XYZ file of C-alpha atoms in Angstrom:
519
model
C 185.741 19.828 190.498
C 187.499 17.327 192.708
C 184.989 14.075 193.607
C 184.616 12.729 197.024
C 186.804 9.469 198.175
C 182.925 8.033 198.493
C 182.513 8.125 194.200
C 182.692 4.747 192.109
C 182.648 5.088 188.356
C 180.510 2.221 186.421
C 180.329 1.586 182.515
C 177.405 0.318 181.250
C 175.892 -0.108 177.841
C 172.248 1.523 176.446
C 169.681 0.259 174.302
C 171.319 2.007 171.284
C 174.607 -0.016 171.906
C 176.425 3.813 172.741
C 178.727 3.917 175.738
C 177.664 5.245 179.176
C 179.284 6.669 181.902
C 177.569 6.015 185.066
C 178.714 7.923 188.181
C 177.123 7.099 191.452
C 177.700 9.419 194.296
C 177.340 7.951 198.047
C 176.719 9.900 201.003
C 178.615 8.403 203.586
C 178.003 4.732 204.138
C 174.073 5.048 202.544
C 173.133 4.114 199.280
C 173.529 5.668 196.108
C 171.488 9.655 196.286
C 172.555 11.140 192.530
C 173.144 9.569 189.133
C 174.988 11.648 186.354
C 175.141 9.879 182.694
C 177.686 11.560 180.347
C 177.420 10.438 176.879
C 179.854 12.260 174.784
C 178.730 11.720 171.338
C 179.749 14.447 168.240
C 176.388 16.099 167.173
C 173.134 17.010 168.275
C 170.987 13.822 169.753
C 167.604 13.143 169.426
C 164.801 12.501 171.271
C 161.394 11.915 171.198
C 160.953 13.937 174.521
C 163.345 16.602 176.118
C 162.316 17.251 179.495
C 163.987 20.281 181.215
C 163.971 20.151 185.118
C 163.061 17.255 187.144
C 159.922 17.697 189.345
C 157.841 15.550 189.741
C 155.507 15.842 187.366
C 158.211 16.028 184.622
C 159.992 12.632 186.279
C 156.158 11.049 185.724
C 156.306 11.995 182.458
C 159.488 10.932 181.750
C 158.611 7.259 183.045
C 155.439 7.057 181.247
C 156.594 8.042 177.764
C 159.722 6.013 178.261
C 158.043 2.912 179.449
C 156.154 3.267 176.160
C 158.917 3.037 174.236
C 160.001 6.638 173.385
C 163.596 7.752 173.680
C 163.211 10.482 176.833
C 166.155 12.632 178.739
C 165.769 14.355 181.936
C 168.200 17.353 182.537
C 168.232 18.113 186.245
C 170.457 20.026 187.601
C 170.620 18.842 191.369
C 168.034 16.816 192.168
C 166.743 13.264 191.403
C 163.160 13.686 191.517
C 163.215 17.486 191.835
C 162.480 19.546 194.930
C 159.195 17.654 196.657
C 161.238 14.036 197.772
C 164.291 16.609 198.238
C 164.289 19.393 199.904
C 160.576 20.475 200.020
C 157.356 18.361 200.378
C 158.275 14.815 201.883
C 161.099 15.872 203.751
C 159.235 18.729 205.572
C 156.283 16.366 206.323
C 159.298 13.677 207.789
C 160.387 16.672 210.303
C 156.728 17.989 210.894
C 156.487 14.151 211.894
C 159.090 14.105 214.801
C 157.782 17.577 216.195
C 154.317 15.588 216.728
C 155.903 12.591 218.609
C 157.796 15.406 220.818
C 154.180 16.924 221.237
C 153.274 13.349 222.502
C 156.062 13.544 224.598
C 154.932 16.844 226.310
C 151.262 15.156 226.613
C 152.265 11.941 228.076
C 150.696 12.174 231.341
C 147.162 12.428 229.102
C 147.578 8.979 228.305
C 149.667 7.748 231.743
C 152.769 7.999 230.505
C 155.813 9.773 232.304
C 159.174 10.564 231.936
C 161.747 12.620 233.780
C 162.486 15.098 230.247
C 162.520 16.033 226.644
C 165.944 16.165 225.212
C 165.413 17.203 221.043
C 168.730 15.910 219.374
C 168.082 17.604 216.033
C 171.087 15.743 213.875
C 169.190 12.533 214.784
C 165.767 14.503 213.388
C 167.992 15.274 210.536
C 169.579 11.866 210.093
C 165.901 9.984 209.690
C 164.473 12.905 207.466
C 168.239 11.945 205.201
C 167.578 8.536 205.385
C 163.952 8.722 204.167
C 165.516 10.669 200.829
C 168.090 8.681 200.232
C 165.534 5.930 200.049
C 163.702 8.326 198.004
C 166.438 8.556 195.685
C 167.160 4.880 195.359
C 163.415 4.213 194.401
C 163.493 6.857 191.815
C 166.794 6.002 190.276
C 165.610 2.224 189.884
C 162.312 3.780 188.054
C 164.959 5.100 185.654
C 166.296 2.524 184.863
C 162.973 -0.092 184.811
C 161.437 2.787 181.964
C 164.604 3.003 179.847
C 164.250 7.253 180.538
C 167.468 9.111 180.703
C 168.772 10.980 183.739
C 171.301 13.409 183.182
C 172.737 15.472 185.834
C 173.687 18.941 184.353
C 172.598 22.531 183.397
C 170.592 22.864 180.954
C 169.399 25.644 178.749
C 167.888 26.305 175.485
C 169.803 27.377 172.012
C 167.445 26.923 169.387
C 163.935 25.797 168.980
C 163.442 22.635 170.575
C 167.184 22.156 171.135
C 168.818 22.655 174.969
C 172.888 22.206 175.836
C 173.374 20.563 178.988
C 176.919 21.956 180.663
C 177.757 18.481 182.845
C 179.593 18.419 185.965
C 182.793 18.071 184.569
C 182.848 20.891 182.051
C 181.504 18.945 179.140
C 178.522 19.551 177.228
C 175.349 17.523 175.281
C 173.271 19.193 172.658
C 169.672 17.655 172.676
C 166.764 18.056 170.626
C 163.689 17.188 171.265
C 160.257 16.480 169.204
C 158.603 17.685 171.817
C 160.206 19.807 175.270
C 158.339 20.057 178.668
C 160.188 22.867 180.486
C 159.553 22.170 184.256
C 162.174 23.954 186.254
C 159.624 25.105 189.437
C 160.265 28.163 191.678
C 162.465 29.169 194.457
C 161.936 31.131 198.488
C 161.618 34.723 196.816
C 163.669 36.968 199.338
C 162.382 40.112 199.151
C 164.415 43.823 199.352
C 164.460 44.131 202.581
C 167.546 46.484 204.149
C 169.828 44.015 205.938
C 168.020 40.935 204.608
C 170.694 39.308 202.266
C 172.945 40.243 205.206
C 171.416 38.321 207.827
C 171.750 35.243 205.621
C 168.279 33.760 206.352
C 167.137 30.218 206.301
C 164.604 29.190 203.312
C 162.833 26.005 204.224
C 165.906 24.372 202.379
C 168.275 25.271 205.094
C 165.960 25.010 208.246
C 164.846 21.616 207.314
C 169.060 20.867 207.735
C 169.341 22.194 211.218
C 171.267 20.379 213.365
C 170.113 22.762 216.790
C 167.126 23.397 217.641
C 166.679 27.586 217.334
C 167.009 29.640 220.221
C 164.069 31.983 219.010
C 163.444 31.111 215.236
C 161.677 34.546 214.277
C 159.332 33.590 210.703
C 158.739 36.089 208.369
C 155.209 34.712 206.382
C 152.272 33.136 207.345
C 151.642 30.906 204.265
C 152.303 27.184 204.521
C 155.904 26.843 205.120
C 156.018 29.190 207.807
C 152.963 27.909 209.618
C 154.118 24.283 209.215
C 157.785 24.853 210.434
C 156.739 27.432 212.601
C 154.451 25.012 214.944
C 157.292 22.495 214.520
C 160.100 24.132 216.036
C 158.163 25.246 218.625
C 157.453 21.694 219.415
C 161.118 20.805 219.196
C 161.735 23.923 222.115
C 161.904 26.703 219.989
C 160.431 29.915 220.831
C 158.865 31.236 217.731
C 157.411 34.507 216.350
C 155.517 34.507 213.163
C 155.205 38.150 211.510
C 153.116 38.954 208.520
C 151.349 40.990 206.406
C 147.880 40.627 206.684
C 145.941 41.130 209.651
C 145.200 37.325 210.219
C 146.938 34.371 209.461
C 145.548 32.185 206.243
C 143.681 35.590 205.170
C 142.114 34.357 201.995
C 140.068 31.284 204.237
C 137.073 31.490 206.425
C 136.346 33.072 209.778
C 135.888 30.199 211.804
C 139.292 28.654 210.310
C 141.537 32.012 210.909
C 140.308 31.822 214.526
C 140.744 28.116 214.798
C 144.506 28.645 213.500
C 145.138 31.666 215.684
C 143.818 30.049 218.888
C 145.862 26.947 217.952
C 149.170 29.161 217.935
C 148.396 31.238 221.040
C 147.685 27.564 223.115
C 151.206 26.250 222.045
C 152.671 29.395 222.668
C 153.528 30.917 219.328
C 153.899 34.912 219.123
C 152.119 36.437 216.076
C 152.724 39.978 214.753
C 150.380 40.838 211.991
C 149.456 43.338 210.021
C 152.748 44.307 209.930
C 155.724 45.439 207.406
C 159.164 44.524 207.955
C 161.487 47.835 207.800
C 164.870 46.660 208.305
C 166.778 43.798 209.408
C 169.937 43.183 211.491
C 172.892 40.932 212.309
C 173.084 36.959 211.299
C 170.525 34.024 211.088
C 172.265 31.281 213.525
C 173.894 34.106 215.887
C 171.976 36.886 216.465
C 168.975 38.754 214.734
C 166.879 42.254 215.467
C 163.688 42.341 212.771
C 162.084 45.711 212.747
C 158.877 46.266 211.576
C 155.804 48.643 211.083
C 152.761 48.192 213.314
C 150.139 50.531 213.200
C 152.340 53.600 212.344
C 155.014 52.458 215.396
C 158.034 50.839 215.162
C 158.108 47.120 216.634
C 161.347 45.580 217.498
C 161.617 41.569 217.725
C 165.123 39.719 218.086
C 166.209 36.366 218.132
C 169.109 33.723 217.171
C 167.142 32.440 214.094
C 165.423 34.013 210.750
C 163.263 31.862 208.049
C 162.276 33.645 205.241
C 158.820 31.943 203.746
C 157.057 35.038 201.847
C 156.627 33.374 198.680
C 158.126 31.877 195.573
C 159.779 33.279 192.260
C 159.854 31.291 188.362
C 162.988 29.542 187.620
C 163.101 31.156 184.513
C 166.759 33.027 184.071
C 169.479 31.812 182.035
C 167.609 29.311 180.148
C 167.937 30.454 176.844
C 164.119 30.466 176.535
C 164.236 33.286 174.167
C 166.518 31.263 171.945
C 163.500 29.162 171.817
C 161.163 31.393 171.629
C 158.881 31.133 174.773
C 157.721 34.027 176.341
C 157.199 34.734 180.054
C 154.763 36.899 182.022
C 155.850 40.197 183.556
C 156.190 38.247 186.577
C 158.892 35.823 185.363
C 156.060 32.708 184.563
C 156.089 31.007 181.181
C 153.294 31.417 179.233
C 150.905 28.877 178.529
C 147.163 28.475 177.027
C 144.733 26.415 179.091
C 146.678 23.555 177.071
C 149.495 23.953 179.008
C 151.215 25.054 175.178
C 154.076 27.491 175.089
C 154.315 30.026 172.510
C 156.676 28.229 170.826
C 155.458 25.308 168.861
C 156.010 21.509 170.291
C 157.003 23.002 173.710
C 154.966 22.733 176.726
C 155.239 23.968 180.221
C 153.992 22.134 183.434
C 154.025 23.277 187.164
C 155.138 25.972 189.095
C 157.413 27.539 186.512
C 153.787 27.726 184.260
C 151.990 29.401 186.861
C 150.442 26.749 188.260
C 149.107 26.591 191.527
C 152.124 25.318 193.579
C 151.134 21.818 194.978
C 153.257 18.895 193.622
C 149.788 17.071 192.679
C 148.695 19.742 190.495
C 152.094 19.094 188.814
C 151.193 15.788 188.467
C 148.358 16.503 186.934
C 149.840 19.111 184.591
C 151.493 16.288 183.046
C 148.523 14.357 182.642
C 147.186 17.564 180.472
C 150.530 17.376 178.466
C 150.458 14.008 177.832
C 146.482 13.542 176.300
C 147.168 16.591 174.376
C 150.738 15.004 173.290
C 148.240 11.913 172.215
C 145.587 13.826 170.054
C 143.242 14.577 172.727
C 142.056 18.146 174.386
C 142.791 18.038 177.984
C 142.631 21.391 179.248
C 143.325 23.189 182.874
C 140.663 25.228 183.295
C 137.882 23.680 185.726
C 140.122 21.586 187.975
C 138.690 20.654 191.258
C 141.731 21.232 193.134
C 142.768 20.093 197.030
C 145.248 21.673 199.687
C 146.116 20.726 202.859
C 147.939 22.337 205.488
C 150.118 20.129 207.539
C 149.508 21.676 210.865
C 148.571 19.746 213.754
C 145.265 19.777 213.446
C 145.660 19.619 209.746
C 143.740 22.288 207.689
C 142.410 20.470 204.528
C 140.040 22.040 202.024
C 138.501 21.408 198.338
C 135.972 23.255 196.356
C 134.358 26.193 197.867
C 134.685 28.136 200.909
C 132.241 30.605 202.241
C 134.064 33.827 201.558
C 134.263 32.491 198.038
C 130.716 30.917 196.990
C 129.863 34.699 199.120
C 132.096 36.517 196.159
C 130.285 34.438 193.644
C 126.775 35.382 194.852
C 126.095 31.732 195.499
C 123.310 30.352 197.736
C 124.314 27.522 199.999
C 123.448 24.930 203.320
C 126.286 24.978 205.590
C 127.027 21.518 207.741
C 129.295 21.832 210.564
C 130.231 20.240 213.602
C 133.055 19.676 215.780
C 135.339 17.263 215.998
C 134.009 15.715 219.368
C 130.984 14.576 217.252
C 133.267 12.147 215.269
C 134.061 9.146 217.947
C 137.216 8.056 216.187
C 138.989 11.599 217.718
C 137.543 10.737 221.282
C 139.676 7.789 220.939
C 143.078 9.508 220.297
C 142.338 12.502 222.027
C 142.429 14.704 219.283
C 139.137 16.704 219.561
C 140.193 20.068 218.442
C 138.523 21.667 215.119
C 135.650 20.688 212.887
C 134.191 19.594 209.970
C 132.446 21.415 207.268
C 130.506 21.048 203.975
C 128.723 23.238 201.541
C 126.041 22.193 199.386
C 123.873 23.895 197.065
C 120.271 24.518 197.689
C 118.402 23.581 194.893
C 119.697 19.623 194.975
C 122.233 18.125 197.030
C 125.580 18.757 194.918
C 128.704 19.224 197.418
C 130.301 23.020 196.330
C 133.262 22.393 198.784
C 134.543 21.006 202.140
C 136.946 22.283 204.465
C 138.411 19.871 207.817
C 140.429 21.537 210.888
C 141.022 18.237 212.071
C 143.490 15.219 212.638
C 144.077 13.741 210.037
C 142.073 16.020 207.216
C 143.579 15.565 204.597
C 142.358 12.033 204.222
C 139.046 13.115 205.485
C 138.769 15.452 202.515
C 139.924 12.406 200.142
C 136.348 10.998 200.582
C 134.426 13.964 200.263
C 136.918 14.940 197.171
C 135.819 11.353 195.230
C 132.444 11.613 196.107
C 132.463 15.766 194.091
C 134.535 14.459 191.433
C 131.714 11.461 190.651
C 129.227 13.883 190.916
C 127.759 12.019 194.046
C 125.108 13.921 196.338
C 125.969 14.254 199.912
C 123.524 11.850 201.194
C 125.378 9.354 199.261
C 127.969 10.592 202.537
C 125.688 10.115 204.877
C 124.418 7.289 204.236
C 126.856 5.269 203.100
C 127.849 2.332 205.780
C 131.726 3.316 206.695
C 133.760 1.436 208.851
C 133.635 1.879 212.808
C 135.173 3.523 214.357
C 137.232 5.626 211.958
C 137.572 9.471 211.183
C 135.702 9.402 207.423
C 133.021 7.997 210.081
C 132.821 11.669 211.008
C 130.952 12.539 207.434
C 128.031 10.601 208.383
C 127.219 13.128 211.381
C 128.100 15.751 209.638
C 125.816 15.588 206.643
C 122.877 14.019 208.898
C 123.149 17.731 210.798
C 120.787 20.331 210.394
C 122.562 22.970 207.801
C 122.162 26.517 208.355
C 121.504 28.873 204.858
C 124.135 31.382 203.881
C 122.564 34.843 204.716
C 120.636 35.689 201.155
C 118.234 32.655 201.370
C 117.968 32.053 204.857
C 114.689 33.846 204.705
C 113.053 32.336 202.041
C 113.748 28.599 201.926
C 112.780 27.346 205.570
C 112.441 23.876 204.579
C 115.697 23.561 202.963
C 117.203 25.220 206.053
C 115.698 22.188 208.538
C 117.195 19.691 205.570
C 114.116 18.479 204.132
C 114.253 18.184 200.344
């Protein structure tokens, strides 16, 4: 493979006095975004921790053991730091950024501000989302080499037990063996088989958070997070946009009052929904021209435009990595298998993230690790139990932990609901952001907090608060009546847990005083 005029080769020494070839790759004029280390050396080398695929909760784990003094490798095949500063969490977040500044834009005359346009340049959205990553990059890289862990940029995949060849960039190849191996190689946009889809080339969010034009008509196909997020985005940036899925509401597994909220959120800024419906067929090209036809009710529906974003779900990254060399089994869906330990079934290897079935949040990966490594140190950390946040980067965000009502419902649980809108918190009357509410269930015989959920500005640091106060087992007065600064959106929690709760339907009729909140 020929390299770029833009490549510089460096040799440096390591610890173990063996020679090093460092390549750093620039993009352009920016800094350094990819470091491969080549160490040709006869044999198999050993470490005391292989790590296979570089999320983040495996790059974590890879500066922690190394700064401890163990002898760690990384084998990535593409990206420092894995998909979430890449391609996936941060970057999306940088580009759901600009589409709220060209919201502000739009709503200028709210706070006396006019101007004679819009104009979206999308390469200049693209250039600061490539900047922030290349910084990204940089930061991680010098975390590399601060710990002493080894980054080697490759393809990696298991021969023996414990043991993984790593096929560099040039050709060559490294035989490493571990005493212990985290495999951490995440998922991928599953594209589903669809007539005409692989056809019509579709974006995954890899490709639409690239765009250099803003879509025509970007037609999503999924209403999970991706497609929600990017799908409110590009309509901000002047996209027309129709979202089609599945169900027969968007966000189907979460509450009423939060499907509505989300649903009258998309109709206001002028998003098209088709629901409840199956895609049939598709035809022509993503970028051009595109027809998606679907099944409605027993009819055919027809909706075209210029753009298509797949964002139905995610598959393992589990081929062609030898695993049954190693003996580690999958699921019949492609997932490793793991024990609550986060244990493969072969001995000394462990699993963490995505590619373990984990739910798929990059802090949950994070956390994985955190199992990994107590169990790694004699201890019994297990998964099972976790108290586990999301939030949905709309605008309002969607934030939740613990316990919604359809689920503490499914559970047979009894519960006090607190609830109020957003206009009760004072901080939102200041930025004119009003829209949604706050919520909180609690358990009616004491004052444990069974879950939260905020369709709000900023809710995902609202739910930080009521997150810490659940994991220290704190009761929700301790919410209420703590003093919190003024005026500032946690504020919000004090009105909401000094409101009168309502009782979920099975106890309403026999706890009266509960239901006025005296206990």
């Amino acid at each position: 493979m020929r390299e770029p005029a833009s490549v510089r080769y460096i040799h440096r020494k390591n610890h173990l006095d063996q020679s090093f070839l460092v390549r750093r790759r620039l993009l352009c004029d920016g800094p350094p975004v990819a470091l491969v280390i080549d160490m040709n050396i006869e044999g198999k080398e050993v470490y005391d921790l292989v790590i296979l695929g570089g999320g983040t909760g495996s790059t974590v784990a890879a500066w922690t053991f190394a700064a401890q003094g163990q002898r760690v490798a990384v084998i990535e095949r593409k990206y420092i730091g894995g998909s979430c500063p890449n391609i996936a969490c941060l970057p999306s977040k940088n580009i759901l950024h600009s589409a709220k500044i060209a919201s502000y834009f739009r709503r200028g005359q709210e706070f006396g501000m006019f101007a004679d346009g819009l104009r979206v340049d999308m390469a200049a959205v693209r250039g600061r989302k490539r900047t922030m990553v290349s910084g990204l990059n940089e930061m991680y890289l010098d975390n590399y080499k601060q710990t002493g862990a080894e980054f080697i940029l490759g393809s990696g995949r298991f021969v023996g037990p414990k043991t993984l060849e790593v096929t560099l960039a040039g050709g060559t190849t490294r035989r490493l063996r571990g005493s212990n191996v985290i495999v951490s190689t995440g998922t991928r946009a599953a594209l589903e088989p669809v007539p005409g889809l692989a056809d019509a080339q579709p974006l995954t969010h890899i490709e639409a958070l690239e765009l250099d034009e803003v879509p025509g008509h970007l037609i999503v196909i999924g209403g999970g997070y991706v497609g929600l997020e990017l799908s409110q985005a590009m309509r901000r940036f002047g996209s027309k946009v129709t979202v089609i899925d599945h169900n027969d509401r968007l966000l189907s597994k979460e509450d009423d009052d939060v499907t509505k909220a989300i649903a009258d959120l998309f109709r206001d800024e002028g998003i098209d929904t088709v629901l409840n419906a199956r895609v049939i067929r598709i035809s022509g090209r993503s970028g051009e021209s595109i027809t998606v036809v679907v099944e409605q009710k027993g009819r055919e529906k027809t909706v075209a435009g210029t753009h298509l974003l797949v964002a139905t779900g995610r598959r393992p990254n589990t081929e062609n990595l030898g695993l049954e060399s190693a003996g580690i089994e999958v699921t019949d869906r492609g997932y490793i298998k793991v024990n609550e330990r986060l244990e493969t079934t072969a001995p000394g290897v462990w699993a963490i993230g995505e590619v373990a079935g984990s739910p798929q949040f990059t802090h949950v990966s994070v956390d994985d690790f955190r199992v990994v490594r107590d169990n790694l140190e004699g201890g019994n950390h297990v998964t099972t139990g976790r108290l586990i946040p999301y939030t949905l980067f709309t605008d309002p965000e969607l934030a939740r932990v613990g316990l919604n009502e359809r689920e503490a419902k499914a559970r047979g649980m009894a519960y006090r609901l607190f609830k109020i809108p957003m206009e009760r918190v004072l901080r939102a009357r200041t930025v004119s952001e009003t829209r949604g509410f706050l919520k909180a269930l609690v358990e009616v015989a004491g004052n444990r907090i069974l879950g939260f959920t905020a369709f709000a500005v900023d809710a995902g640091e609202i739910m930080a608060s009521v997150q810490t106060a659940m994991t220290a087992g704190l009761p929700y007065t301790a919410l209420r009546d703590i003093i919190w600064a003024h005026p500032t959106l946690v504020e919000g929690l004090a009105p909401l847990f000094s409101s009168a709760p309502s009782l979920s339907a099975d106890t309403q009729a026999n706890s009266p005083a509960i239901a006025h909140g005296r206990r």
